[in-house]
CSV table of C-alpha atoms in Angstrom, one decimal:
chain,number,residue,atom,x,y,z
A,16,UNK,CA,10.8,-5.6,-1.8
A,17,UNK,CA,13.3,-8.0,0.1
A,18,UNK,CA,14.9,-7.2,3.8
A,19,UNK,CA,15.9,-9.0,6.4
A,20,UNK,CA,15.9,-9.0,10.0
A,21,UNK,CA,19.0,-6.7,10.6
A,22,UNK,CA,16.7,-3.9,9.5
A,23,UNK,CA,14.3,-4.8,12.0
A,24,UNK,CA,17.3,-4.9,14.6
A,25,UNK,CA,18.5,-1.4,13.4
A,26,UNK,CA,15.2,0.0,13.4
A,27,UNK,CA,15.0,-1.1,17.2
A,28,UNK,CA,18.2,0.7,18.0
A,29,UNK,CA,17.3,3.7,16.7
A,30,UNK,CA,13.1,4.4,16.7
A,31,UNK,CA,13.4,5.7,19.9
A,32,UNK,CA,15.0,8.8,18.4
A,33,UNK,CA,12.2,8.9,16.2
A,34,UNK,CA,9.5,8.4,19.1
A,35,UNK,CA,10.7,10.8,20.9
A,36,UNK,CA,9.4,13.5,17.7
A,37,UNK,CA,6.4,12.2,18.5
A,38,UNK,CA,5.2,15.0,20.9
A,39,UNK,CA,5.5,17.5,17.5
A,40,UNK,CA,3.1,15.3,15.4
A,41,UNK,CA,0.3,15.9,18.3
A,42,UNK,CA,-2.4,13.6,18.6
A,43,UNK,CA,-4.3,11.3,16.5
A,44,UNK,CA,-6.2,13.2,13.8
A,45,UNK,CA,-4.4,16.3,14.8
A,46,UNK,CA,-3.9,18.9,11.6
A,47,UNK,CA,-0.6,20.7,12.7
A,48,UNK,CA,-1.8,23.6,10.2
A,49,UNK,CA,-0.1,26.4,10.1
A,50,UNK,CA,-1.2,30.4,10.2
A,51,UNK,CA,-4.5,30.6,8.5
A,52,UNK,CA,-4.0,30.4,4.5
A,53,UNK,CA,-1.2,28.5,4.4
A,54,UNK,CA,-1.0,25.3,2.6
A,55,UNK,CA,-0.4,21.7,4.2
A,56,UNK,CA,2.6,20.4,2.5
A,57,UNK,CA,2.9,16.4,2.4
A,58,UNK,CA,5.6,14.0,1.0
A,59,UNK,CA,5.1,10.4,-0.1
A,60,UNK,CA,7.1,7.7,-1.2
A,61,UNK,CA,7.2,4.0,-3.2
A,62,UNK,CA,9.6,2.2,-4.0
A,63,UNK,CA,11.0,2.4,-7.9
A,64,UNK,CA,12.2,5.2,-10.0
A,65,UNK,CA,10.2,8.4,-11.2
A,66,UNK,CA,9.5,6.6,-15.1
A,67,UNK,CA,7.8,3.2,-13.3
A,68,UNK,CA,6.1,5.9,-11.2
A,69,UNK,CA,4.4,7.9,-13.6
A,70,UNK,CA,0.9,7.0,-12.0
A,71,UNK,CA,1.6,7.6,-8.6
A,72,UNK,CA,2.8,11.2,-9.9
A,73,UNK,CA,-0.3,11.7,-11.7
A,74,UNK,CA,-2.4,10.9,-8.5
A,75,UNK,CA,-0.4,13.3,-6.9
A,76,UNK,CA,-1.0,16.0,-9.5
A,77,UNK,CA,-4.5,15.3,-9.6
A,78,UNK,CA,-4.8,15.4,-5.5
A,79,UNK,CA,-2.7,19.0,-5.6
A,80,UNK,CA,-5.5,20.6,-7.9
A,81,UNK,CA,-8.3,18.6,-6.0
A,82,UNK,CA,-7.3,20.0,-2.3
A,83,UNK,CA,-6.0,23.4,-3.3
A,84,UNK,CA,-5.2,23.7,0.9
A,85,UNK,CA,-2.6,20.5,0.6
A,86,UNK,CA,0.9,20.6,-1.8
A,87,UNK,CA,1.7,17.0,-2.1
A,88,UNK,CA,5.1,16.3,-3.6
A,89,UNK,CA,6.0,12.6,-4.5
A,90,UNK,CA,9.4,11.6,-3.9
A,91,UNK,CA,10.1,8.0,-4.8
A,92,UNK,CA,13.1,5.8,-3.7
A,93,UNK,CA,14.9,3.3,-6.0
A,94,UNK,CA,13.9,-0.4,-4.6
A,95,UNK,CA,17.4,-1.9,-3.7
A,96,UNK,CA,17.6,1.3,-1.4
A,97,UNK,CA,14.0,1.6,-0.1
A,98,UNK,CA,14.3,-0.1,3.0
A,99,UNK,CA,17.6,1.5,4.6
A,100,UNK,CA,16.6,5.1,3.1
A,101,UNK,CA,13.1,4.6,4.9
A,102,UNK,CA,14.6,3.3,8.0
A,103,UNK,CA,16.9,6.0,8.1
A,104,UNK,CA,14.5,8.2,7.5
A,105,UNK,CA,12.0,7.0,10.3
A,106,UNK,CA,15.0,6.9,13.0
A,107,UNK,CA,15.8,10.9,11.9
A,108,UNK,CA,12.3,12.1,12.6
A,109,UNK,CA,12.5,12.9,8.6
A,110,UNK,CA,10.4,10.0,6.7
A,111,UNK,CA,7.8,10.7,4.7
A,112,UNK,CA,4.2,11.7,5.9
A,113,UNK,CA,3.1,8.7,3.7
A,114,UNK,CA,5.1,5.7,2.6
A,115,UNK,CA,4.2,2.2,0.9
A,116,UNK,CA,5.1,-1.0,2.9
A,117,UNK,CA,5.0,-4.6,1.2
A,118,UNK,CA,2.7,-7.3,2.9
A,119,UNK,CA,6.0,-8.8,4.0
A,120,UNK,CA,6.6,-5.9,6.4
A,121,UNK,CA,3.1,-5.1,7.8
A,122,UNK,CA,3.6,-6.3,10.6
A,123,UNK,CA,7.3,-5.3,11.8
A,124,UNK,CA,6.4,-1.6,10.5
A,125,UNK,CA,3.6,-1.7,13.1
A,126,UNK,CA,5.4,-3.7,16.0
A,127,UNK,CA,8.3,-0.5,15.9
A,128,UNK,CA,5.5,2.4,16.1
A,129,UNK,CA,5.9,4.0,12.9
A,130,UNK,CA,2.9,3.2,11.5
A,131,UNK,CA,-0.3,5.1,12.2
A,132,UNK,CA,-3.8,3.4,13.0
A,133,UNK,CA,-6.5,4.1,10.9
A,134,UNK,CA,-9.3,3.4,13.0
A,135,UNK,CA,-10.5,6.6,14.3
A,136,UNK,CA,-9.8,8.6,10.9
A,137,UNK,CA,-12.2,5.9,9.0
A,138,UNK,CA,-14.9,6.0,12.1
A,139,UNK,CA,-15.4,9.6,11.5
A,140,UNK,CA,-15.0,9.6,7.9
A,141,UNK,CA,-18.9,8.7,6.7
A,142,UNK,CA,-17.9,9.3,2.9
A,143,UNK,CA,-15.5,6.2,2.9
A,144,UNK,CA,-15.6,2.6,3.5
A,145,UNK,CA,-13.7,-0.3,3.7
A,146,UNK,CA,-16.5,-2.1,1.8
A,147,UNK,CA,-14.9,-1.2,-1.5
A,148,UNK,CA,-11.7,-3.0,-1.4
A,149,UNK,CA,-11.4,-6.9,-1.5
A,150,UNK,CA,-12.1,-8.3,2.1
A,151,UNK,CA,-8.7,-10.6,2.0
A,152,UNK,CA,-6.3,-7.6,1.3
A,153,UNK,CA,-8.2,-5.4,4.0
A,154,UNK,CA,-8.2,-8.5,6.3
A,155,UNK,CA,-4.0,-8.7,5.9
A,156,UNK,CA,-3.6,-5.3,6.8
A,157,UNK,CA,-5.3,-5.3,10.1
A,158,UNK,CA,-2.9,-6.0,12.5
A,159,UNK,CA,-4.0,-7.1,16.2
A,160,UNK,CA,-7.5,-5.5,15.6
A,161,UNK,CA,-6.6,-2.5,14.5
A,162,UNK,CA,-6.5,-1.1,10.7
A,163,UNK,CA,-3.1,0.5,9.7
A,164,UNK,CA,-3.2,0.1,5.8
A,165,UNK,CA,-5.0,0.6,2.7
A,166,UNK,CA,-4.0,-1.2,-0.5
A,167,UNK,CA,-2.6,0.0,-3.5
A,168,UNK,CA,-2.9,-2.9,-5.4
A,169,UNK,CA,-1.9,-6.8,-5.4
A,170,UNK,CA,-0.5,-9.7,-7.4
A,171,UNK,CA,-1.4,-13.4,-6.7
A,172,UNK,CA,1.5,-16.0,-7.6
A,173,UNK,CA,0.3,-18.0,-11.1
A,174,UNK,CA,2.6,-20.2,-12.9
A,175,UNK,CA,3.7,-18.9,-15.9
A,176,UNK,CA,4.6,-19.9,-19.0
A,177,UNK,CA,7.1,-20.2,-22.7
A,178,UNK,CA,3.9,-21.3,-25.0
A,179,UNK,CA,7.2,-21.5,-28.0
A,180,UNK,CA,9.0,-23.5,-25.8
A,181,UNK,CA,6.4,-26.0,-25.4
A,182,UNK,CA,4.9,-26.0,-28.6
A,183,UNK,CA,8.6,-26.5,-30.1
A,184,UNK,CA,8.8,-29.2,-27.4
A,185,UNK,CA,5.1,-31.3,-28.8
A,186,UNK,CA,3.5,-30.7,-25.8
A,187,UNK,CA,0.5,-29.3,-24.2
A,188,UNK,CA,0.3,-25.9,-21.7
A,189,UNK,CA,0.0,-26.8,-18.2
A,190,UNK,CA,-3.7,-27.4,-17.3
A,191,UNK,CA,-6.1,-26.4,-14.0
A,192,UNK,CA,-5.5,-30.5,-13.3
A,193,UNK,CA,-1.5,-30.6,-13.1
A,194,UNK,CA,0.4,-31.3,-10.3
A,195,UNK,CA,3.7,-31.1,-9.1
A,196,UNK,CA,4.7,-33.9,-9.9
A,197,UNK,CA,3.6,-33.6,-13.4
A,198,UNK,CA,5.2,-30.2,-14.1
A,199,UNK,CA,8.3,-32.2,-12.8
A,200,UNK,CA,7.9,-34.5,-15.7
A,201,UNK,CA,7.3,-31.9,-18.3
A,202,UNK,CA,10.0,-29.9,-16.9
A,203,UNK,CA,12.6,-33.1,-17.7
A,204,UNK,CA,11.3,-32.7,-21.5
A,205,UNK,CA,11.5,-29.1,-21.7
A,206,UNK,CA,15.2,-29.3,-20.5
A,207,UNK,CA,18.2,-28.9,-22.9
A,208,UNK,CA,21.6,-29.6,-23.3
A,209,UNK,CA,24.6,-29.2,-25.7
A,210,UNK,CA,27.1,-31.5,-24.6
A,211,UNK,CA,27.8,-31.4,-20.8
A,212,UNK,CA,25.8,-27.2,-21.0
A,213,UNK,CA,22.4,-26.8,-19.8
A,214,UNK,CA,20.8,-24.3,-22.6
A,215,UNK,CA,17.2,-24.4,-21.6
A,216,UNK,CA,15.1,-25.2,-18.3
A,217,UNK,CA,12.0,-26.7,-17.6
A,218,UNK,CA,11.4,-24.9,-14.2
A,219,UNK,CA,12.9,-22.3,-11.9
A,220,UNK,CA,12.8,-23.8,-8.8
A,221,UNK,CA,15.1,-21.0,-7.4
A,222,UNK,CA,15.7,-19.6,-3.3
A,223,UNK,CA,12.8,-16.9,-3.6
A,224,UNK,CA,10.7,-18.2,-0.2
A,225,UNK,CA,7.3,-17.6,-1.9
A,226,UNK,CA,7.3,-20.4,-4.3
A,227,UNK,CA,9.1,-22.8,-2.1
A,228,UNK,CA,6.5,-21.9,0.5
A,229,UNK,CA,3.5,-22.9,-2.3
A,230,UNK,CA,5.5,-26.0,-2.2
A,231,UNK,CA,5.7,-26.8,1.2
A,232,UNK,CA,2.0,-25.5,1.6
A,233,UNK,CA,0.9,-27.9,-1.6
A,234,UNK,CA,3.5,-31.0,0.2
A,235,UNK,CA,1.1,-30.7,3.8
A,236,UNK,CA,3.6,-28.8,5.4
A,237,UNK,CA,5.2,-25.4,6.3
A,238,UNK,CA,8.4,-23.8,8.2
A,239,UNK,CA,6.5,-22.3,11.2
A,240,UNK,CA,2.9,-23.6,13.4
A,241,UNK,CA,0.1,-21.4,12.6
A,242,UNK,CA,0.2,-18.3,15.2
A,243,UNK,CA,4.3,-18.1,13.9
A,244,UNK,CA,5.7,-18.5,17.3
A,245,UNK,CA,7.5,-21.9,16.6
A,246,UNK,CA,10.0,-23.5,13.6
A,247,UNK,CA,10.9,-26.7,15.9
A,248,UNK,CA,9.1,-29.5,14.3
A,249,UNK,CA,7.8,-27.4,11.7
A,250,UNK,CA,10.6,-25.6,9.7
A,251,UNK,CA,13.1,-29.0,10.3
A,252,UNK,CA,9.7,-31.5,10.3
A,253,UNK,CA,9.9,-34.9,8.4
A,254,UNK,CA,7.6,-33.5,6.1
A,255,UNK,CA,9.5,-30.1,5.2
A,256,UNK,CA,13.2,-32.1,4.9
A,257,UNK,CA,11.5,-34.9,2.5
A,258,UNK,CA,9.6,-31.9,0.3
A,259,UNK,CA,12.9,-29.3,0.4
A,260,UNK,CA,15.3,-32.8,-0.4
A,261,UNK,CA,12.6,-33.0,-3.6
A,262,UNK,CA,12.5,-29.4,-4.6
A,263,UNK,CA,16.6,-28.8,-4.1
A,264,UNK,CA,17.0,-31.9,-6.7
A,265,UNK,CA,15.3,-29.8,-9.3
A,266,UNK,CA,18.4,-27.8,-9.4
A,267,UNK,CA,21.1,-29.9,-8.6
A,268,UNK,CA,23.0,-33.3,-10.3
A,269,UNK,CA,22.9,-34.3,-13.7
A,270,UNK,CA,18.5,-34.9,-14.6
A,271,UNK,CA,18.4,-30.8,-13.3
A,272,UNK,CA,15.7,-29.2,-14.9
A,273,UNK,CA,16.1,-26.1,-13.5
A,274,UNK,CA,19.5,-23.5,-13.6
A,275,UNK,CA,21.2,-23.2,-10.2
A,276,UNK,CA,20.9,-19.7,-8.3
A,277,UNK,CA,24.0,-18.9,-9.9
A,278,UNK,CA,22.6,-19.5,-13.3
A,279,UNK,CA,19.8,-17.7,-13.0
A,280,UNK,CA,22.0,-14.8,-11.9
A,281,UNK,CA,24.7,-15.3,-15.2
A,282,UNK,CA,21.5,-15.4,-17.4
A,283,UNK,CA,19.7,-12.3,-16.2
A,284,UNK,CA,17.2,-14.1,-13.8
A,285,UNK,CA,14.3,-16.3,-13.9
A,286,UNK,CA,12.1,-13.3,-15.8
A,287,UNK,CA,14.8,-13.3,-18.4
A,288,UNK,CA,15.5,-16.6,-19.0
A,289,UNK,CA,11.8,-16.8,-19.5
A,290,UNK,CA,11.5,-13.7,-22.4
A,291,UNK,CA,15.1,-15.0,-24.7
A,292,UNK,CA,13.4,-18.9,-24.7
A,293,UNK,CA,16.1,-20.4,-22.0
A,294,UNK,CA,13.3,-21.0,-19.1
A,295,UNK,CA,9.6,-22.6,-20.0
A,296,UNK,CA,8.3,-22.3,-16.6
A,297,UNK,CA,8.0,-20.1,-13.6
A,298,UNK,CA,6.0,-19.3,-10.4
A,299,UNK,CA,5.8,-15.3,-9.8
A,300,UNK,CA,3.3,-12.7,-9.8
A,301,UNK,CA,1.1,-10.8,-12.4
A,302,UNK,CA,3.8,-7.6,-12.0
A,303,UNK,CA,6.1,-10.1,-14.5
A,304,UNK,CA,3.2,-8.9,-16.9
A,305,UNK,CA,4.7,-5.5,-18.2
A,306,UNK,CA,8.3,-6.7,-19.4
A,307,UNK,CA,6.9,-9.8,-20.9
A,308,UNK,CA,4.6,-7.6,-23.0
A,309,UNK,CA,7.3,-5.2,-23.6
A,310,UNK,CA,9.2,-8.2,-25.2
A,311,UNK,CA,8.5,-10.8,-28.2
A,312,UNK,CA,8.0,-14.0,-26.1
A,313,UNK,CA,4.8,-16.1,-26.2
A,314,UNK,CA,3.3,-16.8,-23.3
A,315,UNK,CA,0.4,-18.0,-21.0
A,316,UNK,CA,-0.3,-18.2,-17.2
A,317,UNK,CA,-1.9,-21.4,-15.1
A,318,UNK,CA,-2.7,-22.8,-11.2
A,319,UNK,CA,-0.2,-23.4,-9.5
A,320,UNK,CA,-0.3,-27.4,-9.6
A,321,UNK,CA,-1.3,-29.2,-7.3
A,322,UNK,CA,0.3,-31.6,-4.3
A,323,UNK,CA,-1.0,-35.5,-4.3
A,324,UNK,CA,-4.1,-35.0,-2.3
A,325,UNK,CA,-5.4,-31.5,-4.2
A,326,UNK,CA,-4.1,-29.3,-2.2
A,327,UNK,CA,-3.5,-26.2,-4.2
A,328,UNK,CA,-2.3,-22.8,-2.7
A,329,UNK,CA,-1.2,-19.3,-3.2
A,330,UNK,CA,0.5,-16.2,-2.1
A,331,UNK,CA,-1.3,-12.4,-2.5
A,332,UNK,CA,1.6,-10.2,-2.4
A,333,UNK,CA,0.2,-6.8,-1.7
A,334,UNK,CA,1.2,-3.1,-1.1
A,335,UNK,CA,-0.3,-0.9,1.2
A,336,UNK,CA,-0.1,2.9,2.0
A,337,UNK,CA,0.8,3.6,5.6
A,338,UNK,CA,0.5,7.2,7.5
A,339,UNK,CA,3.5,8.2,9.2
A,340,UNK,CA,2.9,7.9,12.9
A,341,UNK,CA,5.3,10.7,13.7
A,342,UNK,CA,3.7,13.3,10.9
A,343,UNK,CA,3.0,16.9,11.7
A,344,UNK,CA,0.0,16.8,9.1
A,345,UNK,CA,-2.1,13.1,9.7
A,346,UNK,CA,-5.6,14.2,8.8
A,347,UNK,CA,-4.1,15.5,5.6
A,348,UNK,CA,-2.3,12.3,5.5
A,349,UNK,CA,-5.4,10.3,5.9
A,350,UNK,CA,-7.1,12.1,3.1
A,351,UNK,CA,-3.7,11.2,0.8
A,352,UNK,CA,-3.8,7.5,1.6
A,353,UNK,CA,-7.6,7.5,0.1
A,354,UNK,CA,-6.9,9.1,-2.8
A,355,UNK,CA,-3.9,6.6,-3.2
A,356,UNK,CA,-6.3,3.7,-2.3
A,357,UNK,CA,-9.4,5.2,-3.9
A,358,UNK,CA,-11.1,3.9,-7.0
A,359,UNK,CA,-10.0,6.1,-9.5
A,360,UNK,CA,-6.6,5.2,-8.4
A,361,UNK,CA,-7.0,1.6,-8.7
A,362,UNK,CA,-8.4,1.5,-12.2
A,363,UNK,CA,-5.1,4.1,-13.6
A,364,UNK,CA,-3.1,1.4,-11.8
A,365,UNK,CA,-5.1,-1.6,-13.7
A,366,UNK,CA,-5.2,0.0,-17.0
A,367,UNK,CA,-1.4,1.7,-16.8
A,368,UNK,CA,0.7,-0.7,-14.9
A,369,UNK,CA,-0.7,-4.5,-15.2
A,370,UNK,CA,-1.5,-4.7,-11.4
A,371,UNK,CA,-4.5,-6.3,-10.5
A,372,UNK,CA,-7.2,-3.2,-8.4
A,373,UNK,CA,-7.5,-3.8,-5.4
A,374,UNK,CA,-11.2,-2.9,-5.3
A,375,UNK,CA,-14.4,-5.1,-6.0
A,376,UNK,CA,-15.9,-3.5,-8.6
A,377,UNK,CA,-12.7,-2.6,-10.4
A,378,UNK,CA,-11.7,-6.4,-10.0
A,379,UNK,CA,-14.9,-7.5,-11.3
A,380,UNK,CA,-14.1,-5.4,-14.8
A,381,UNK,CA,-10.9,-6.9,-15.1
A,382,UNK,CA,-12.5,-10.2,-14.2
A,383,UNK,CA,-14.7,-9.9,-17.2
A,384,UNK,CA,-12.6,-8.9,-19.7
A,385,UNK,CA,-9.5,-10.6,-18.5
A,386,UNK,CA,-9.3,-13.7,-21.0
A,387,UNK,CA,-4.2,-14.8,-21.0
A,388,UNK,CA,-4.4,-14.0,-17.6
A,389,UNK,CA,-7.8,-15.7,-16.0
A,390,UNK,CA,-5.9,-18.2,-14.1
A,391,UNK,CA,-4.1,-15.7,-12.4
A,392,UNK,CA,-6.9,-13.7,-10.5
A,393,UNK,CA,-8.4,-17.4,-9.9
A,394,UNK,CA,-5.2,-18.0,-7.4
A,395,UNK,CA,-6.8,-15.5,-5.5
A,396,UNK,CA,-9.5,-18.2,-4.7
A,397,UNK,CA,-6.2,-20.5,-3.1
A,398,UNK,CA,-4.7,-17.8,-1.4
A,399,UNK,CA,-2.3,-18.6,2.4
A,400,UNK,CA,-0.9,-16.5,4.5
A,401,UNK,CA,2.9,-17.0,4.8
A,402,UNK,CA,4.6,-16.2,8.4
A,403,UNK,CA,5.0,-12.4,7.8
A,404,UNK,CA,1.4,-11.8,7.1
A,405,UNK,CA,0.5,-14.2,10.4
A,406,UNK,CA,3.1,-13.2,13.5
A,407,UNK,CA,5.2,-10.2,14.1
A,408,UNK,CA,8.5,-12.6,14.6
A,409,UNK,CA,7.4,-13.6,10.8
A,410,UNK,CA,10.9,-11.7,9.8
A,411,UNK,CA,13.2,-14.1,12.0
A,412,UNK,CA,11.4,-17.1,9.8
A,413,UNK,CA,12.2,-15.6,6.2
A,414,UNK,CA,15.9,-14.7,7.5
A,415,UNK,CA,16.9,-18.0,8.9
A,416,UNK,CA,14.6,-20.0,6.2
A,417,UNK,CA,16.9,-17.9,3.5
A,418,UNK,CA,19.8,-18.7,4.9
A,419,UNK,CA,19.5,-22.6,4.8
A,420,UNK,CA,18.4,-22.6,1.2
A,421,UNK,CA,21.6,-20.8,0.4
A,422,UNK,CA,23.6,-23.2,2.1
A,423,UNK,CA,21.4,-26.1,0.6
A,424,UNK,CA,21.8,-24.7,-3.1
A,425,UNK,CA,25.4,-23.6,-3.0
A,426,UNK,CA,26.2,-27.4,-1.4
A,427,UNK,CA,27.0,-26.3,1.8
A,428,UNK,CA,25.2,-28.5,4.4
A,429,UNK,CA,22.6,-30.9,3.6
A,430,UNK,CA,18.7,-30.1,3.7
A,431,UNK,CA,18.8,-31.7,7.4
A,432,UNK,CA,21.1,-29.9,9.0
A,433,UNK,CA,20.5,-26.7,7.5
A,434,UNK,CA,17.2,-26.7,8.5
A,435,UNK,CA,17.7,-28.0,12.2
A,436,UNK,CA,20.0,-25.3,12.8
A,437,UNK,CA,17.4,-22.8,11.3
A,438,UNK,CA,14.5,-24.3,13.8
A,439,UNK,CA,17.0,-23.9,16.6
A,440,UNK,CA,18.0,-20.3,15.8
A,441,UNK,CA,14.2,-18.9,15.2
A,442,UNK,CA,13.1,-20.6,18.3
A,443,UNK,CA,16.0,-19.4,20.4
A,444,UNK,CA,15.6,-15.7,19.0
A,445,UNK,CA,11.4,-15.6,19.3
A,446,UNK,CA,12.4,-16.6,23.3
């Protein structure tokens, strides 16, 4: 789920309307039952349509006939819309008793108020236990010391794959050893063209910040310092301008091996390009899995390669349930976001939707069955926070980071002075 700033800027404006509901959702743990008898009714939301849904309407079936004393009604929102709708939602007093935030957004949902600690409901609650999930994911949702998500599941970037292309090519399938440098290489003789036309790529080496930040990462550098509260130095650093002049190549002048934003857009994107033979490699997450499966192509997953002195990284994109600070019903809510996060719910979500569980024992199963996709869950091991998941200003980073690489791919300024101007507006916004 992508956003930008703005919606944190609109969300500023208008939360106070929201806050000021708060007095009707009472305190924390408060019920907010009605007459004796009458049944709790709750609303939750994801983002996608009601078919990719279908398990998250199952759990909700299953939760109705388990707590005969709560209707739950799931109401999901189509992803290009989530963010505004929830926002909107939010500001009107009106958002959903539970809704699903993206590790991107954990901590500007929190920083605006909306989002509902956990802490007390889980000290009280001697039948449950943060011990089942994996300790990184739990880790990523505590914000300042305090808990305010449970996970529905999560994805570690891999590289993936076109096994057709490369055996059509002579050559062999990325290894745990490669490097950058050496998917470069193969990526140059996995490229194809037809007279002055590009037909096939090596790479994707698109504007998406989560690979270009396992770039960075894997070149010994980054666009923010560690606590997120500088890009001066960082984002415009020697380091950063050298790695981004390298990667930006990859798309542009005549040895390209990968297809420019805008061909990645006339072609479908990076996933399709992959499945109709046109792209052999890519960096994304496991959730790729279910329309490569759904289509003919042969394929394989790998480490991310490697930078010149080993370093190897990663990026676990997550999901994780959130209880409406401003709900009427927030024990009920509380028992919701269990179910959601619960075991039961993590293994429909690993057998039915190719997400990886995000609980230990569930893990463990897939871990020993899992055979294509075993490099995948071993990314876990080389795993980074990006900005988002380490400051609350992580949101001014992405936006002003996003905005240079569009003006570095479409030719608009050079990687330089793109990314000075980018330090100089983060900095001057965080002050």
């Amino acid at each position: 789920m992508k956003k930008n700033w703005k919606w944190s800027t609109m969300l500023s404006m208008v939360i106070i309307a929201a806050l000021a509901l708060s007095a009707c959702g009472g305190k924390s743990g408060e019920s907010g039952n009605g007459a004796a008898g009458e049944k709790v009714n709750l609303t939750f939301t994801v983002w996608g349509d009601v078919n990719a849904s279908a398990n998250e309407q199952k759990l909700a079936d299953e939760f109705n006939k388990a707590h005969p004393d709560i209707q739950v009604k799931f109401e999901p929102i189509p992803s290009e819309g989530y963010g505004t709708k929830l926002t909107t939602s939010l500001a009107a007093g009106q958002a959903p008793d539970v809704f699903l935030i993206g590790e991107g957004d954990y901590f500007k949902y929190v920083e605006k108020g909306v989002v509902e600690p956990l802490d007390d409901y889980l000290s009280k609650d001697s039948d449950f236990s943060l011990d089942i999930f994996q300790k990184d994911l739990i880790d990523n949702m505590n914000i300042n010391g305090k808990q305010y998500y449970l996970p529905k599941d999560f994805n570690p970037l891999a590289l993936w794959y076109n096994k057709r292309m490369f055996d059509e090519a002579g050559l062999e399938y990325p290894s745990d050893n490669w490097t950058w440098d050496q998917l470069i290489e193969t990526s140059k003789k996995l490229t194809k063209k037809e007279g002055n036309k590009y037909t096939e790529f090596g790479f994707n080496a698109g504007k998406w910040e989560y690979p270009i930040y396992t770039y960075l990462w894997d070149h010994g550098t980054d666009i923010a310092n560690e606590d997120g509260t500088q890009a001066e130095g960082f984002m415009n650093g020697e380091k950063t301008v050298a790695a981004i002049e390298k990667y930006v190549a990859l798309s542009q002048g005549e040895d390209r091996v990968s297809p420019t934003p805008q061909d990645a857009e006339t072609l479908g994107g990076d996933s399709s390009m992959f499945m109709t033979d046109k792209l052999a490699m890519m960096v994304t997450g496991r959730w790729v899995k279910t329309d490569l499966d759904k289509s003919d192509v042969e394929y394989g997953s790998a480490l991310i390669p490697a930078g010149e002195d080993g370093t190897r990284t990663s990026i676990i994109a997550s999901a994780g349930w959130a209880i409406n600070a401003n709900g009427k019903h927030k024990q009920e809510a509380y028992e919701l976001v269990k179910w959601l996060s619960g075991t039961e719910a993590q293994k429909l979500r690993s057998e039915n939707g190719k997400v990886l569980p995000a609980t230990v024992t569930e893990l463990e199963e897939v871990k020993a069955n899992e055979v294509a996709d075993k490099p995948v869950i071993e990314m876990m091991d080389y795993a980074k926070k990006p900005v988002t998941l380490r400051s609350t200003h992580g949101p001014i980073f992405v936006e002003e980071f996003t905005k240079a690489m569009e003006k570095i791919l479409l030719k608009q300024q050079d990687v330089k002075g793109a990314l000075d101007e980018a330090a100089k507006n983060v900095d001057s916004k965080i002050k």
